[in-house]
CSV table of C-alpha atoms in Angstrom, one decimal:
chain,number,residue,atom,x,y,z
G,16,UNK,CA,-14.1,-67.4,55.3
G,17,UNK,CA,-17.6,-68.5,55.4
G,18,UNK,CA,-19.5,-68.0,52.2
G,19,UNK,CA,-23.3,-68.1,51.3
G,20,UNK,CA,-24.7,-67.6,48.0
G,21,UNK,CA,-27.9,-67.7,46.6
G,22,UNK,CA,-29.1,-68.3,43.4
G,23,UNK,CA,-32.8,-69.3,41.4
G,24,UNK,CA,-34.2,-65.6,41.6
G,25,UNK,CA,-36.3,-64.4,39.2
G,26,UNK,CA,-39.8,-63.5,38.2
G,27,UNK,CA,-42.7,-66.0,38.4
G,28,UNK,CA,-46.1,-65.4,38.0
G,29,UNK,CA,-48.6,-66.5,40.6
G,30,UNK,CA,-49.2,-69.8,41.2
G,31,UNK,CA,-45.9,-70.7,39.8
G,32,UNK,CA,-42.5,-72.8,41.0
G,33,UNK,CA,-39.2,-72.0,41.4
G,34,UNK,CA,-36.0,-73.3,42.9
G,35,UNK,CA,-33.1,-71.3,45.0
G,36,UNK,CA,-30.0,-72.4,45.9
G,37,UNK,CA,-27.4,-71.7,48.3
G,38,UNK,CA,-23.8,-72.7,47.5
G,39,UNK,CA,-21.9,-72.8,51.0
G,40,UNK,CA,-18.1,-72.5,51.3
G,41,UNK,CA,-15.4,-71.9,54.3
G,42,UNK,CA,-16.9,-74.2,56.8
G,43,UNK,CA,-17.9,-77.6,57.3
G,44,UNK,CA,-21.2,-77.5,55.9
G,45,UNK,CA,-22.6,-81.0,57.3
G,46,UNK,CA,-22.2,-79.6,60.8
G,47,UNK,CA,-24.5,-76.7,60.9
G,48,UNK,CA,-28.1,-76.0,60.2
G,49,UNK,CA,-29.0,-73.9,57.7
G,50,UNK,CA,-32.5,-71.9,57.5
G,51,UNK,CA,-34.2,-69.7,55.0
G,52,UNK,CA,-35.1,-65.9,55.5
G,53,UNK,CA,-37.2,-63.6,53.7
G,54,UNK,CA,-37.4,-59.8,53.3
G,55,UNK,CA,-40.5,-57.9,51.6
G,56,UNK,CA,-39.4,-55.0,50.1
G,57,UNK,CA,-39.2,-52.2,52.5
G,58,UNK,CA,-39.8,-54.6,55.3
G,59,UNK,CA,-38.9,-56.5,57.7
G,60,UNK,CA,-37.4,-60.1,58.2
G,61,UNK,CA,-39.1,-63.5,58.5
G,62,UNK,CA,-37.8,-66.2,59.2
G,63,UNK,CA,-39.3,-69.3,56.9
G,64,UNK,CA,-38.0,-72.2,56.8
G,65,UNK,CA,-35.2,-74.7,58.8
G,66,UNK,CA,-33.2,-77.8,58.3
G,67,UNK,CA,-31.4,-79.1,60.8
G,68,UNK,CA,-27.4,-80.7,60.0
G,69,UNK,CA,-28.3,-84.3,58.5
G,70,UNK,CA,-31.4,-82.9,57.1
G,71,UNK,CA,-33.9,-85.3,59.4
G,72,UNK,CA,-35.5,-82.5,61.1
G,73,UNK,CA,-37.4,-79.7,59.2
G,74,UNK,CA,-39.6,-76.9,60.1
G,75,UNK,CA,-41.7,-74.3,58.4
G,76,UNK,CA,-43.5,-71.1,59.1
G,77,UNK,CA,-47.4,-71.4,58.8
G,78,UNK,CA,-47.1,-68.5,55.2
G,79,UNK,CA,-45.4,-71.5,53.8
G,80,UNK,CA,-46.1,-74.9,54.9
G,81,UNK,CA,-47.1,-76.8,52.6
G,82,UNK,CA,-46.1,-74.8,49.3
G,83,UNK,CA,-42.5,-74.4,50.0
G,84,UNK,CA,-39.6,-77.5,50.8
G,85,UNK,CA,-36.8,-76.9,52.3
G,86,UNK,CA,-33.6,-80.2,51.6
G,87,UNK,CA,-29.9,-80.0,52.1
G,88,UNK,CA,-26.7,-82.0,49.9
G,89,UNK,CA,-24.1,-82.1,51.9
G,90,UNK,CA,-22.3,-83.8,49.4
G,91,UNK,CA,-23.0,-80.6,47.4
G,92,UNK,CA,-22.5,-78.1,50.1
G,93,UNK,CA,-25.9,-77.1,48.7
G,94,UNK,CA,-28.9,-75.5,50.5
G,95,UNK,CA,-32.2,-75.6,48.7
G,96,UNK,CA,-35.6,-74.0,48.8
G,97,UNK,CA,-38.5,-75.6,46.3
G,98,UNK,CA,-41.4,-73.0,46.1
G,99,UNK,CA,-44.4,-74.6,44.8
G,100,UNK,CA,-47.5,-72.6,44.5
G,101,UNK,CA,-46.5,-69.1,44.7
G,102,UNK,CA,-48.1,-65.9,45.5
G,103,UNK,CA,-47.4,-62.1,45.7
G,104,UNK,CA,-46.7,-61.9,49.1
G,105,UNK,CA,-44.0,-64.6,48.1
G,106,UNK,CA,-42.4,-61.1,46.4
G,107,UNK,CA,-38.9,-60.9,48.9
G,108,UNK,CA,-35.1,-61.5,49.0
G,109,UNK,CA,-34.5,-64.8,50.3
G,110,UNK,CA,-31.7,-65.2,52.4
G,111,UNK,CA,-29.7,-68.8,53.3
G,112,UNK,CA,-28.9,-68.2,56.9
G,113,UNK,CA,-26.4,-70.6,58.6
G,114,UNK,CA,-27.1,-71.8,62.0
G,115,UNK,CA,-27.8,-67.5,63.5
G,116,UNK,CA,-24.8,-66.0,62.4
G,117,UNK,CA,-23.9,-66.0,58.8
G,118,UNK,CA,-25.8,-64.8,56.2
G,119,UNK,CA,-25.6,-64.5,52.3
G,120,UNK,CA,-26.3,-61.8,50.2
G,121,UNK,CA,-30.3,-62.9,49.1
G,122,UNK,CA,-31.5,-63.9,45.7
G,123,UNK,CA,-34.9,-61.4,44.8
G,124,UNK,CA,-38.0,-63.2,44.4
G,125,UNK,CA,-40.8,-61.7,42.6
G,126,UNK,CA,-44.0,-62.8,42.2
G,127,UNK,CA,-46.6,-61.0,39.9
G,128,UNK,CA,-48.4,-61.4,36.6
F,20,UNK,CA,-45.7,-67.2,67.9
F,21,UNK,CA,-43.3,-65.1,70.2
F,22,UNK,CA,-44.1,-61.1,69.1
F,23,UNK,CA,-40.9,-58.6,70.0
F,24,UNK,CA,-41.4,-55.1,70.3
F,25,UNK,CA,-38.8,-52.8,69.1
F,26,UNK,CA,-38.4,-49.0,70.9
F,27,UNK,CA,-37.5,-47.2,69.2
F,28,UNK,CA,-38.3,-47.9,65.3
F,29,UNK,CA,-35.6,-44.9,64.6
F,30,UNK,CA,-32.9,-43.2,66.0
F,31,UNK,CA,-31.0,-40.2,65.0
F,32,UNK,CA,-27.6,-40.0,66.4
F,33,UNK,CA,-24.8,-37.3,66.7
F,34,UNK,CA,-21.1,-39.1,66.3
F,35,UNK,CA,-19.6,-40.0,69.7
F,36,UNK,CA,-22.8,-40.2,71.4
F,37,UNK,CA,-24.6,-43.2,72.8
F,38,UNK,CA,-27.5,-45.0,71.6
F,39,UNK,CA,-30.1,-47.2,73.0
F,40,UNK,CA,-32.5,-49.7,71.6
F,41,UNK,CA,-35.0,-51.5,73.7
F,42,UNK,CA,-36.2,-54.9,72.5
F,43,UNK,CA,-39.4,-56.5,74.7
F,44,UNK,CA,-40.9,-60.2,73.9
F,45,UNK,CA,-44.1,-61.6,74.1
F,46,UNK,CA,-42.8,-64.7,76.3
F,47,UNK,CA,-39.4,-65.4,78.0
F,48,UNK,CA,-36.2,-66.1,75.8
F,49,UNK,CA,-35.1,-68.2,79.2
F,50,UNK,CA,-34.6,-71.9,77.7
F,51,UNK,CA,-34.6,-74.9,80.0
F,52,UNK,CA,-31.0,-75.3,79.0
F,53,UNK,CA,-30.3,-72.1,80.9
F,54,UNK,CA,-29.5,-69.8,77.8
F,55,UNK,CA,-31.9,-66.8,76.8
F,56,UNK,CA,-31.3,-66.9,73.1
F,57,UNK,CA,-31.6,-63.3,71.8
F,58,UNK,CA,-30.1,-62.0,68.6
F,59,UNK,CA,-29.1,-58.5,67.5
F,60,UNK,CA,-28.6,-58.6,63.9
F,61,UNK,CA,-27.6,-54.8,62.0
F,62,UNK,CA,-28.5,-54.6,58.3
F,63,UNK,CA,-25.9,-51.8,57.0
F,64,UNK,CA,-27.6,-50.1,53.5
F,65,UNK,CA,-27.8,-52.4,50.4
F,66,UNK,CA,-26.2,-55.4,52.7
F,67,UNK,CA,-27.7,-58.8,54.5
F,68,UNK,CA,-28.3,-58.7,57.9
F,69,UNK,CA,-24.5,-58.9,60.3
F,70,UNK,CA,-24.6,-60.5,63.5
F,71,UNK,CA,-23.4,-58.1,66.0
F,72,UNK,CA,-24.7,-59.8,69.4
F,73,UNK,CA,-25.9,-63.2,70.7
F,74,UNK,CA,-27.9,-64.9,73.6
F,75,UNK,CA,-28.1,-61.5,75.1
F,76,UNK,CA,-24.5,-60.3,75.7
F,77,UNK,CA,-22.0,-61.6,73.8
F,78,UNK,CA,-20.2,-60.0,70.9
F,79,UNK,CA,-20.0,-62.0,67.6
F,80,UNK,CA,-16.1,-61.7,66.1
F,81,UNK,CA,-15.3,-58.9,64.8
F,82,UNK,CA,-17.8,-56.8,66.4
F,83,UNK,CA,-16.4,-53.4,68.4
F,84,UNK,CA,-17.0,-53.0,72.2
F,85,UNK,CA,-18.6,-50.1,71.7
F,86,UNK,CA,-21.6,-51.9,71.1
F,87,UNK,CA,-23.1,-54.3,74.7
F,88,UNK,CA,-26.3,-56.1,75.4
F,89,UNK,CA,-27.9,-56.6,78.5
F,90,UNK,CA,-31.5,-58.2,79.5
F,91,UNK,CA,-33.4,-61.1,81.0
F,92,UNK,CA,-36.2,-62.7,80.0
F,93,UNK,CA,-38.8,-60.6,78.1
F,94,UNK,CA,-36.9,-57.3,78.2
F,95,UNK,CA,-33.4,-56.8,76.4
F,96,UNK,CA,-31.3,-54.0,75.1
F,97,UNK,CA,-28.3,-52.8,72.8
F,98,UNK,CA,-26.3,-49.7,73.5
F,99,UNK,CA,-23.8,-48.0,71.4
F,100,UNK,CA,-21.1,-46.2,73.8
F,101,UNK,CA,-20.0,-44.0,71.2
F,102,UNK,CA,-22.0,-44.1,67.6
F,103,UNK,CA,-19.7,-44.0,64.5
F,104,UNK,CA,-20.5,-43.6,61.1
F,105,UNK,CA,-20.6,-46.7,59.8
F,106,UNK,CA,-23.2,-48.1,62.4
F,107,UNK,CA,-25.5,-46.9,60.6
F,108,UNK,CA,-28.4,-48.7,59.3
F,109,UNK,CA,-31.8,-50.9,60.7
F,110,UNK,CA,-31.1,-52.8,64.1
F,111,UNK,CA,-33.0,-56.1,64.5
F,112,UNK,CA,-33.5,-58.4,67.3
F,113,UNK,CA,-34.5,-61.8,67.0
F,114,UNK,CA,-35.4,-64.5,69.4
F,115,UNK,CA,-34.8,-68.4,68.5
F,116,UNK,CA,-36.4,-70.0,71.8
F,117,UNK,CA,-39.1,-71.4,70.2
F,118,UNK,CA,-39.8,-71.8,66.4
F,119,UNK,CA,-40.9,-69.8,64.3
F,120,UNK,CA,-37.9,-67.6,64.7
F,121,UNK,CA,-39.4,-63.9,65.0
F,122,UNK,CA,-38.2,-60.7,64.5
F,123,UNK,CA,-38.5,-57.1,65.6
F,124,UNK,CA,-39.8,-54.7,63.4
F,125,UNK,CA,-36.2,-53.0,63.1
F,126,UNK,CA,-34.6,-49.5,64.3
F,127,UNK,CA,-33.3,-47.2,61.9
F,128,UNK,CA,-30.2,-45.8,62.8
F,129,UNK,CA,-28.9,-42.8,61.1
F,130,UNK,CA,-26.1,-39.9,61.8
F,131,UNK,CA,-26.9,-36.2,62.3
């Protein structure tokens, strides 16, 4: 069965960096884009960051361009998110979302001094 | 961006009676391909977001017929026929027409 899952959480403090993963499983991972989604704590969902199958085609939301990088290894079955530049609206759990359907179970992010 | 409207942001339902959520958007979800792509994702207590329904109508595996969508263009909706228990939780659509992907603000969903 299809299988997401996040890792790289942790605490940072502002201005920092940090790395999440996504290990996919139970599909063919080269033939699907993959996206990023975030959740503030007791809020809703936003939708940050895409990559389409070969990893040629990449959009961001406005919150992040520019701080955040979203890359792919298919080789690796391996979704990734480099956050540069952090801030405390940053502070969510960051989902790997493939294609609209399958979602894992988020990795917290918290930013704060 | 595309904004959608959630009505209404919660719900309290007895067991075995309908429910309704009504999801508007800013712009049309009608794609030049023909396909209004709108999402209803349900995100049960302490879990990630399910997909219960996409481009408007159609049930994602596994999903019970109690739950159907219906809608065109800027205004959409999900009904429950008969709530159960475990549908329980915050109700979300989202729209993927046009990028950034957006989200409603969510309807809670609880049992009486």
């Amino acid at each position: 069965q299809v299988q997401l899952a996040e890792s790289g959480g942790a605490l940072v403090r502002p201005g920092g960096s940090l790395r999440l993963s996504c290990a996919a499983s139970g599909f063919t991972f080269r033939d699907f884009y993959m996206s990023w989604i975030r959740q503030s704590p007791g809020k809703g969902l936003e939708w940050i960051s895409y990559i389409n199958s070969d990893g040629r085609a990449i959009s961001y939301a406005d919150s992040v361009k520019g701080r955040f990088t979203i890359s792919r290894d298919n080789t690796k079955n391996s979704l990734y998110l480099q956050m540069n530049s952090l801030r405390a609206e940053d502070t969510a759990v960051y989902y790997c979302v493939r294609g609209r359907s399958y979602w894992g179970q988020g990795t917290l992010v918290t930013v704060s001094s | 961006d595309i904004v959608m409207t959630q009505i209404p942001l919660s719900l309290s339902v007895t067991p075995g009676q309908p429910a309704s959520i009504s999801c508007k958007s800013s712009q049309s979800l009608l794609h030049s391909d023909g396909r209004t792509y709108l999402y209803w994702y349900l995100q049960k207590p302490g879990q990630s977001p399910q997909l219960l329904m996409y481009e408007v109508s159609n049930r994602f595996s596994g999903v019970p017929n109690r739950f159907s969508g219906s809608g065109s263009g800027t205004d959409f909706t999900l009904k429950v026929s008969r709530v159960e228990a475990e549908d329980v939780g915050v109700y979300y659509c989202m729209q993927s027409v046009q990028l950034p992907k957006t989200f409603g603000q969510g309807t809670k969903v609880e049992i009486k």
